[in-house]
Coordinates of C-alpha atoms and ligand atoms in Angstrom, one line a residue:
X1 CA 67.1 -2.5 82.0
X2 CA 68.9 -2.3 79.3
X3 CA 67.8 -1.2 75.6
X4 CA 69.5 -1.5 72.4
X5 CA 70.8 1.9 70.9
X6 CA 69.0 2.3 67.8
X7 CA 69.9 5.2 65.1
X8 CA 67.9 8.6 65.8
X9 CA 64.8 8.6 63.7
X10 CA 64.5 9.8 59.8
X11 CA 68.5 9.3 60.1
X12 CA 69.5 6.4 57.8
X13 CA 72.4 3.7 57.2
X14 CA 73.8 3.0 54.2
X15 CA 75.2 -0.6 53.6
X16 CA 76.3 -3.2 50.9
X17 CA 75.1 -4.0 48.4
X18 CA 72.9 -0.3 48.5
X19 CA 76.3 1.3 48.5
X20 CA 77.2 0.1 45.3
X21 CA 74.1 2.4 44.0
X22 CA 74.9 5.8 46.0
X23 CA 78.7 5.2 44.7
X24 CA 77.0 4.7 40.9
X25 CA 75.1 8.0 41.7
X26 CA 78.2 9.6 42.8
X27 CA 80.4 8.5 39.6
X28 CA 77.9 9.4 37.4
X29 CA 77.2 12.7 38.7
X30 CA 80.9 13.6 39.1
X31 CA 81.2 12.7 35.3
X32 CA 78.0 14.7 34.8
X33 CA 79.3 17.9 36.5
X34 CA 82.6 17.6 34.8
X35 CA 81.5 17.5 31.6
X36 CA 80.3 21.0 32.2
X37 CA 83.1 22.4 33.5
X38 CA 82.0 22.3 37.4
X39 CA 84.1 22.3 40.3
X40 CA 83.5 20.5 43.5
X41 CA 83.3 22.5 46.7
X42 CA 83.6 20.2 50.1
X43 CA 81.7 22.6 52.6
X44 CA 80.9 22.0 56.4
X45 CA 78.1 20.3 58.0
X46 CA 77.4 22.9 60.8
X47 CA 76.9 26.7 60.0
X48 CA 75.8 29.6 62.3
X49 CA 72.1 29.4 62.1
X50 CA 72.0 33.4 61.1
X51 CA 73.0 32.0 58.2
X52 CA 69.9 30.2 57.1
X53 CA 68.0 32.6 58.8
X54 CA 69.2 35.3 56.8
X55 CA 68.9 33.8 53.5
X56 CA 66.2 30.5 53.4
X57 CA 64.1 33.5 55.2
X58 CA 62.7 33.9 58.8
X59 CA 59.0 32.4 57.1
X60 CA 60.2 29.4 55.7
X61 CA 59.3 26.1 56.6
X62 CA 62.6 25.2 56.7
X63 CA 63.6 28.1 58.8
X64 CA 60.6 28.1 61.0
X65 CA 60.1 24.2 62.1
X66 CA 62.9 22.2 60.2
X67 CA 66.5 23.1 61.2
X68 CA 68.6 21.1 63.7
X69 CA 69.9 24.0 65.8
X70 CA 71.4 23.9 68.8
X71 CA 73.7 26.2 70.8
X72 CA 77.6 25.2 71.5
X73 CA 79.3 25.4 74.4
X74 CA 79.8 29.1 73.7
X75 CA 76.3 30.1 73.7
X76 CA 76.4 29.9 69.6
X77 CA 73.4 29.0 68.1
X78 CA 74.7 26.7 65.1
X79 CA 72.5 24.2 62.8
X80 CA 72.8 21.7 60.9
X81 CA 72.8 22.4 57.2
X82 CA 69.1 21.8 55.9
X83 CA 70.6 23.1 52.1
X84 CA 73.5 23.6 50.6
X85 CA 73.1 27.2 48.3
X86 CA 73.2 29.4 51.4
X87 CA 76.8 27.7 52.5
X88 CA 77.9 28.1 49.3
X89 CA 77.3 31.5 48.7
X90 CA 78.6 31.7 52.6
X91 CA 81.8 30.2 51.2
X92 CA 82.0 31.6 48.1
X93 CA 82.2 35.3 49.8
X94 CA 84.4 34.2 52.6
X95 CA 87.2 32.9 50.2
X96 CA 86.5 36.1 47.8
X97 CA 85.7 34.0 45.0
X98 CA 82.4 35.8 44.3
X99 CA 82.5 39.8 43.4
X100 CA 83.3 40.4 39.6
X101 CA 83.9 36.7 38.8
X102 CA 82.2 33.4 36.7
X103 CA 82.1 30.1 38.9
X104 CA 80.7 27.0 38.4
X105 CA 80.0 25.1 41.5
X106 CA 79.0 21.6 42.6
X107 CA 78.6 19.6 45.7
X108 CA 77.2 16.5 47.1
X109 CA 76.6 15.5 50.7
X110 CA 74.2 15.0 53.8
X111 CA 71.3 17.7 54.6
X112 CA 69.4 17.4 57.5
X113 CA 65.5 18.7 58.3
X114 CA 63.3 18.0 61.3
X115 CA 60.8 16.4 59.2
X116 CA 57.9 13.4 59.2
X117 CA 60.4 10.7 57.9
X118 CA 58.3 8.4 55.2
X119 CA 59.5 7.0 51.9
X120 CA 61.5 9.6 50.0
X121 CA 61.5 12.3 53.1
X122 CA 63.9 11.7 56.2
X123 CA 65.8 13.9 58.5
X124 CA 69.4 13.3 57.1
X125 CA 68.8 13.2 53.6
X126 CA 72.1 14.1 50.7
X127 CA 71.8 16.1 47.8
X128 CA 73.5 16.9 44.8
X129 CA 73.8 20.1 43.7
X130 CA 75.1 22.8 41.3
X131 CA 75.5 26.7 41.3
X132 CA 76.8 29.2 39.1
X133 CA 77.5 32.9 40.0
X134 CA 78.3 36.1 38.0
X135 CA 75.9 35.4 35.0
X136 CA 72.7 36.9 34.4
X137 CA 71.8 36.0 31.0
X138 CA 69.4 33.1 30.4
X139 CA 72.0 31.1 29.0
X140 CA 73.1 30.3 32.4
X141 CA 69.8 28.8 33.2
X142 CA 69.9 26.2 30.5
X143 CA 72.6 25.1 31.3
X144 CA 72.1 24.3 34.5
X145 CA 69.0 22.8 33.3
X146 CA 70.4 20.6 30.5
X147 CA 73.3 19.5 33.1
X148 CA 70.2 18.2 35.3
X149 CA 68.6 16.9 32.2
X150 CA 71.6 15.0 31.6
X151 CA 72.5 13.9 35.0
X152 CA 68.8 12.2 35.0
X153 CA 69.4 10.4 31.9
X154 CA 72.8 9.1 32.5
X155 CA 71.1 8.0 35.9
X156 CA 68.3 5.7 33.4
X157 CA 65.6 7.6 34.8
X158 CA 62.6 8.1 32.5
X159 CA 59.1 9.7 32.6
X160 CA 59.7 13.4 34.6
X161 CA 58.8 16.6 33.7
X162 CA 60.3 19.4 34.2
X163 CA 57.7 22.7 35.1
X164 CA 58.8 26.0 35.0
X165 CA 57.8 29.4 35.9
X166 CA 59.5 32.9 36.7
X167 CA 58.8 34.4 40.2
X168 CA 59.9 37.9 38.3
X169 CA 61.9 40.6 40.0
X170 CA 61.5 41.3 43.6
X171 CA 59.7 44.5 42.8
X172 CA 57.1 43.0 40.7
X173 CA 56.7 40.3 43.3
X174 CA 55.5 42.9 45.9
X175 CA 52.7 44.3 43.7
X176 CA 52.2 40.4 42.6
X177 CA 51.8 39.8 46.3
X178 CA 49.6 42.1 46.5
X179 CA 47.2 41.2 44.2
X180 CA 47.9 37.6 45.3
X181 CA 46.5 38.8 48.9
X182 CA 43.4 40.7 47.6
X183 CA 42.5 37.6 46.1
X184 CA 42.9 35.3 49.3
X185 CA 41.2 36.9 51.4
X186 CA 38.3 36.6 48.8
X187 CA 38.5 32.7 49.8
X188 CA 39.8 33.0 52.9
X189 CA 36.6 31.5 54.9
X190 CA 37.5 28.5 52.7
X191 CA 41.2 28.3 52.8
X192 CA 43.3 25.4 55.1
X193 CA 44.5 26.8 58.9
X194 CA 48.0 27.1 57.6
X195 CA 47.4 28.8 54.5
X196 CA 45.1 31.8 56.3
X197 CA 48.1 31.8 58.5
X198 CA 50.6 32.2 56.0
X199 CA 48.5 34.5 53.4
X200 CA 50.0 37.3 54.9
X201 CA 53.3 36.7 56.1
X202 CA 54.1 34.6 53.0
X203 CA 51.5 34.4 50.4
X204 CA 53.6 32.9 47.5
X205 CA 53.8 29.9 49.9
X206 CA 49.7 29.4 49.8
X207 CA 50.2 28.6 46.0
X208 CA 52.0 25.7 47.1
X209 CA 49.8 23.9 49.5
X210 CA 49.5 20.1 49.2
X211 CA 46.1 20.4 51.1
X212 CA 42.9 20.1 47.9
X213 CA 40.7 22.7 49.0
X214 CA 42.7 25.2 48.9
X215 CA 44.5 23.7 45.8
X216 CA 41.0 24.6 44.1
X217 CA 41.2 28.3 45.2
X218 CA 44.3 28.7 44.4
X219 CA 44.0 26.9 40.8
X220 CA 41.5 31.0 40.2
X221 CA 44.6 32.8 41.1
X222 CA 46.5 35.9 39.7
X223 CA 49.7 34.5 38.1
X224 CA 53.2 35.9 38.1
X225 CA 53.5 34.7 34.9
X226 CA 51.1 37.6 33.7
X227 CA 52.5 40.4 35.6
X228 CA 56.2 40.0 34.5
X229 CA 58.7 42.7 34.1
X230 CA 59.7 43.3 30.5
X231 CA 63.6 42.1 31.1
X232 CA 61.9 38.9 33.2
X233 CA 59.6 38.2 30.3
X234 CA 62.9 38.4 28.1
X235 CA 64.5 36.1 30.0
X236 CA 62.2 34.0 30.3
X237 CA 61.3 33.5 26.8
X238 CA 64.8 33.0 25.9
X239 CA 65.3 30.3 28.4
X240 CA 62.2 28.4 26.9
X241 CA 63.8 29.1 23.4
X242 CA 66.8 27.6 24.6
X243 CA 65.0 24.7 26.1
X244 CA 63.4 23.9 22.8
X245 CA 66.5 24.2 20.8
X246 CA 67.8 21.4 23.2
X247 CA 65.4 19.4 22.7
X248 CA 64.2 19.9 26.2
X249 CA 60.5 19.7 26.9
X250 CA 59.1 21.0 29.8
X251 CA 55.4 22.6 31.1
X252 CA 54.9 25.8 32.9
X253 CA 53.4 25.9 36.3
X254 CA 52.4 29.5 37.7
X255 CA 51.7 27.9 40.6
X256 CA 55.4 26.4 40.8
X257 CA 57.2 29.1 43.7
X258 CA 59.8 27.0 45.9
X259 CA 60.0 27.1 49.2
X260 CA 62.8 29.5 49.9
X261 CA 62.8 33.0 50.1
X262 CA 65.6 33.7 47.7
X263 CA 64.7 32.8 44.6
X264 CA 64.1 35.5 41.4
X265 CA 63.4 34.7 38.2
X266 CA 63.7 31.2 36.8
X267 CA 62.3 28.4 39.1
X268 CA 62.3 24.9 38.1
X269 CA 61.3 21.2 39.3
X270 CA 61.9 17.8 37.6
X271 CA 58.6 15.7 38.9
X272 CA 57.7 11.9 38.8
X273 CA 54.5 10.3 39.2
X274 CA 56.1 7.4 40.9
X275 CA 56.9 8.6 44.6
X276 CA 53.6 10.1 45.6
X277 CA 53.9 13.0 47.7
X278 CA 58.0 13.2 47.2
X279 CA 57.5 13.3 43.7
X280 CA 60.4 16.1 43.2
X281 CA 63.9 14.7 42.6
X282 CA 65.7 18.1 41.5
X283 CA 64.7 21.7 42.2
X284 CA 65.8 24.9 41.8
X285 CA 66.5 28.4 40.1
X286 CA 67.2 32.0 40.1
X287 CA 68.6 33.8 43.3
X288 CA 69.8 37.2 42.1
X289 CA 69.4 38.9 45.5
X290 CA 71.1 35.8 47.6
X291 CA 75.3 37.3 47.7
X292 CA 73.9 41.1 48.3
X293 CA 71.7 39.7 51.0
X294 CA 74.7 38.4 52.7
X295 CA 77.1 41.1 52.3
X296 CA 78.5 40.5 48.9
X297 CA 77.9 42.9 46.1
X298 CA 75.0 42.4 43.6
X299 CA 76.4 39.0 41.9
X300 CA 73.7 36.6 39.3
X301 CA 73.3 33.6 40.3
X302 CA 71.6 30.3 39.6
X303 CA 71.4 26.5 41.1
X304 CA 69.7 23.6 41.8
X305 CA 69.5 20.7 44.3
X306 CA 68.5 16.7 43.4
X307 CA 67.6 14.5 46.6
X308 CA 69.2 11.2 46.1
X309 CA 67.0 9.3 48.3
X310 CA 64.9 9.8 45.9
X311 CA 66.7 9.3 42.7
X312 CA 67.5 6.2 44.0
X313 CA 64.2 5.1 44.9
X314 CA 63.0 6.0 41.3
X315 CA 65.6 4.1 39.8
X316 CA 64.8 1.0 41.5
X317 CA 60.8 1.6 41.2
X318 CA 62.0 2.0 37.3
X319 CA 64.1 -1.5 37.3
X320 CA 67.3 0.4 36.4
X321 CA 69.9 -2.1 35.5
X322 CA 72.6 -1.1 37.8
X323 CA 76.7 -2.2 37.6
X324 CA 77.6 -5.3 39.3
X325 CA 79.5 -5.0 42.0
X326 CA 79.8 -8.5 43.6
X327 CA 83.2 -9.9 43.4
X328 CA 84.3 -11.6 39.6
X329 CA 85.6 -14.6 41.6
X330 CA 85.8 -15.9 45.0
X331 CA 89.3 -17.6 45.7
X332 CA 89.3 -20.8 48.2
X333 CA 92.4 -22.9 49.5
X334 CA 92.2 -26.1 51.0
X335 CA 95.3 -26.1 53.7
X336 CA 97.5 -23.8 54.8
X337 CA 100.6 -23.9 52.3
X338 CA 97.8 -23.6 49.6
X339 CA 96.1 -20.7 51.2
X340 CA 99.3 -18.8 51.3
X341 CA 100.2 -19.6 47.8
X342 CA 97.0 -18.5 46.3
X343 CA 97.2 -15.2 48.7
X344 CA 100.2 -14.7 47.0
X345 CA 98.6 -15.1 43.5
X346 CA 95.3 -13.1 44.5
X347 CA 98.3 -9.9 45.2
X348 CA 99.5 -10.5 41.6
X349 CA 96.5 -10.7 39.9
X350 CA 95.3 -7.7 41.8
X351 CA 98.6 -6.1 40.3
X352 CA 98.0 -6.7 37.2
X353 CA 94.1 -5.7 37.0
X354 CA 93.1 -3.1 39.0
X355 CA 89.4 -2.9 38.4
X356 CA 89.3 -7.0 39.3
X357 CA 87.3 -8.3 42.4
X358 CA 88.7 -10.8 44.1
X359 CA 87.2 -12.0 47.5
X360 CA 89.4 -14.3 49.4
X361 CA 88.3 -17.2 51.8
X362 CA 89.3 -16.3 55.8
X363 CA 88.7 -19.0 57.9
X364 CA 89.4 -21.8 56.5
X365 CA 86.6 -24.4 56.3
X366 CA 85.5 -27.3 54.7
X367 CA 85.2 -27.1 50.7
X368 CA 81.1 -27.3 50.6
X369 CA 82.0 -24.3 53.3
X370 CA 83.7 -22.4 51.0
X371 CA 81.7 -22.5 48.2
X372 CA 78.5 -22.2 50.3
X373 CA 80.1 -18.4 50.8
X374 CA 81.3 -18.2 47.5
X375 CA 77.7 -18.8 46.3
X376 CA 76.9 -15.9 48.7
X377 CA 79.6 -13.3 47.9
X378 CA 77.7 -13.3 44.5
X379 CA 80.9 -13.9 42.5
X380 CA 80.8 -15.5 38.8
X381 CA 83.5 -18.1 39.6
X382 CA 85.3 -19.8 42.8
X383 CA 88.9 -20.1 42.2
X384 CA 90.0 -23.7 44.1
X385 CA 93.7 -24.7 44.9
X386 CA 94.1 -27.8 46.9
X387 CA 97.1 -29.7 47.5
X388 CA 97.4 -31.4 44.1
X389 CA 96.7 -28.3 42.3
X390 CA 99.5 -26.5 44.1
X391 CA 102.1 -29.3 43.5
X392 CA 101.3 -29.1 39.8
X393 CA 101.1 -25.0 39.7
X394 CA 97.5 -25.3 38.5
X395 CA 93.9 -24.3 40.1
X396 CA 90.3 -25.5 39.6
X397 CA 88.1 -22.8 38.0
X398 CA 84.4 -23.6 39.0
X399 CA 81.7 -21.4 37.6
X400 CA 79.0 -20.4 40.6
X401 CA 75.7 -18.9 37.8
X402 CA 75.4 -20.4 34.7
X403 CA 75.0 -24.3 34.3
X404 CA 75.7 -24.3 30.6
X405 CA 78.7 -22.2 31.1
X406 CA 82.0 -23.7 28.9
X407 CA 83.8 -22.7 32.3
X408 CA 81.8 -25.2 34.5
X409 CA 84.7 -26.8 36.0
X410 CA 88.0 -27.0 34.2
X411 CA 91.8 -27.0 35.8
X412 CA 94.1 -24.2 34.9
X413 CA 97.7 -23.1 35.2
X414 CA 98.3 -20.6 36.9
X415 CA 100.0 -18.6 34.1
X416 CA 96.8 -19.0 32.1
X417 CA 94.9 -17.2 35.2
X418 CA 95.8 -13.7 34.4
X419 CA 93.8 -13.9 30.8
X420 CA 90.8 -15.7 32.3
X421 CA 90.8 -13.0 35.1
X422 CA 90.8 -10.2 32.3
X423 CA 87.7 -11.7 30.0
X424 CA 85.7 -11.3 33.5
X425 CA 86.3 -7.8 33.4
X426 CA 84.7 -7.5 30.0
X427 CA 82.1 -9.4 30.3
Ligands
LIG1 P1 59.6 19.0 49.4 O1 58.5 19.9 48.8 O2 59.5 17.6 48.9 O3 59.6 19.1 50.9 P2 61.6 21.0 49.2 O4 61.1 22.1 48.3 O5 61.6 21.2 50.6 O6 61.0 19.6 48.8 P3 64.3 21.6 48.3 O7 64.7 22.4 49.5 O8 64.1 22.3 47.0 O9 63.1 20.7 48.7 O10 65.4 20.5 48.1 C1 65.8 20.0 46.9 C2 65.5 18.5 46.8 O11 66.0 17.8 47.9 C3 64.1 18.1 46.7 O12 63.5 18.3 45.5 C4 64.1 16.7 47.1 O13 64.5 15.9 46.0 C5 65.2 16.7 48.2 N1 64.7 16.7 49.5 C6 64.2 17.8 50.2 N2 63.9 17.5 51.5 C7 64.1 16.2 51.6 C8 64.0 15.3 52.7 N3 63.5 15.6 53.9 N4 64.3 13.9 52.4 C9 64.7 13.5 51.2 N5 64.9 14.4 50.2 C10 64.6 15.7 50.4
LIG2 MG1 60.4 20.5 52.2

């Protein structure tokens, strides 16, 4: 018997014309990030699971059931990366760019989580991602805020929010945790399975449950927001005073507590209506304890991470126009001393306009042939040199979409090409 090989599940292709989007993404967040002053960082795939382990935490979903980990033919147990801030910081200490220093970090690239793949949530999934170290100040926070803000806008994505809340300091957090316990097991007779479960390993966590019940409890809860520190309240309210001055809106959410350990402080989520239960496109915030945890000294820091998946599938459900990328004109030859004349001219042209798209007939074929894949290719005009054309250094320039164009059907010479070539590119 033989089967087909199929890709493993919740692991995804990417082909044309879809790539066309994810490269759009790509450009616009590499304009984005730059316009900040971020650098790109280009880290591995694999990682020794310690790693994640030591800094997602032991109680995490991600820790506990998501990771890809496997041991290598050493005996090393290595995973696949399921986030990209604990690399970072993994980098950022190995290469000594960390301790008594700014940075501004991006990246972009493939994550991977043993998940239930549905729309918006699959096994390999890429983020994009920024992180800055060494400040503490709330300044920091907005910006990496308003750089999101602005990466979401430039992407023609409308109608998110963004909530807010401060997890505080660690300290607070214990006697927060607490309190947050005390008042669990109150409801515990009513909670979910994996809330009880988690009330006491990771309470915080129970604040985030998806299941209603417990949602109700939970709605009754102590906040953090109430407890805070002076200097957390501080920076708090000078992040929201920042947001505002930006123009910025956003909502608090006390229940709003991510699902890694790490965070302090600021944490953050930009949320759409439109994707159901994978309504979060970008997340993030504070992680002041994240370089110490791992052996660095005590170093500020503060990030975020945007799913593309699912920007992309917002900016479709939103109808976002996105740039062409079908080819401007589609070049056919009818026999062989005209084909290698016009390849010839397609090399030139190609010269002289860089950002032109020419797709050239292989093949041969019939004219109705030609055009039948012209048609196809998408492109705005098929370029035609037969044998009369070539003897009088001319071609026929057919248009393929509009009817009422001027450009119909009309002979050219072949020096005229070149200026034809370039109104495409403006069009
Ligand atoms: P969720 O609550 O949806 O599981 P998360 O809190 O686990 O998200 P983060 O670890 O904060 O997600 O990752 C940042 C972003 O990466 C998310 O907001 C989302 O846009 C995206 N993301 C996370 N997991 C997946 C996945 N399995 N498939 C696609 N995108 C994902
Ligand atoms: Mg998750």
């Amino acid at each position: 018997m033989s089967t087909r090989l199929q890709s493993v599940r919740g692991f995804n292709d990417v082909l044309p014309p879809d790539t066309a989007i994810w490269q759009h993404v790509q450009n616009v967040a590499q304009r984005t990030f730059a316009a900040y002053g971020y650098g790109e960082v280009r880290l591995p795939l694999l990682e020794h699971t310690a790693l994640f382990a030591r800094s997602i935490g032991e109680v995490t979903d991600i820790v506990e059931k998501e990771m890809f980990s496997f041991q290598d033919r050493e005996g090393d147990s290595l995973s696949l990366r399921p986030e990209g801030t604990a690399g970072c910081v993994r980098a950022g200490l190995e290469h000594g760019l960390l301790h008594n220093q700014q940075q501004r970090f991006w990246y972009s690239g493939p994550m991977f989580r043993h998940e239930r793949p549905q729309a918006g949530r699959y096994r390999q999934f890429h983020q994009l991602g920024a992180e800055a170290y060494g400040m503490a100040g709330p300044d920091i926070d907005l910006e990496v805020i308003a750089l999101s803000a602005r990466l979401i806008r430039a992407l023609g994505i409308e109608d998110v929010r963004l909530e807010l809340n401060s997890l505080g300091t660690p300290e607070v957090r214990q006697q927060y945790r607490a309190k947050l316990i005390a008042f669990l097991q109150q409801h515990e007779a009513h909670l979910d399975e994996e809330s009880k479960q988690r009330m006491h390993k990771n309470p915080l966590r129970v604040l985030d449950s998806k299941v209603a019940q417990t949602q109700a409890i939970v709605k009754d809860a102590p906040t953090m927001l109430d407890m805070l520190d002076l200097d957390s309240r501080a920076h708090f309210d000078g992040l929201c005073q920042g947001l505002s001055d930006l123009g910025i809106g956003y909502t608090l959410n006390p229940r709003l507590v991510r699902g890694l350990d790490y965070y302090s402080r600021t944490v953050f989520e930009w949320i759409t209506d439109a994707l159901g239960a994978q309504g979060t496109i970008c997340a993030g915030g504070r992680y002041d304890g994240l370089v110490a945890q791992l052996g660095g000294s005590a170093t500020p820091a503060v990030g975020w991470a945007s799913g593309i998946e699912r920007l992309i599938l917002l900016m479709k459900a939103q109808g976002v126009t996105l740039p062409d990328a079908a080819p401007h004109a589609y070049l056919c030859a009818l026999g062989e001393p005209s084909a290698r004349a016009l390849a010839r001219l397609a090399e030139q042209w190609r010269d002289a306009l860089p950002d032109l798209r020419l797709m050239s007939n292989a093949g041969g074929g019939k004219l109705a042939a030609q055009l039948k894949r012209a048609d196809r290719s998408g492109a705005q005009l098929a370029l035609i040199l037969g044998e009369a054309e070539l003897a009088e250094q001319r071609i026929q320039v057919k248009s393929l979409r509009s009817s009422d164009s001027p450009l119909q059907q009309q002979t050219l010479a072949w020096t005229e090409l070149p200026a034809l070539l370039a109104g495409l590119l403006h069009a």
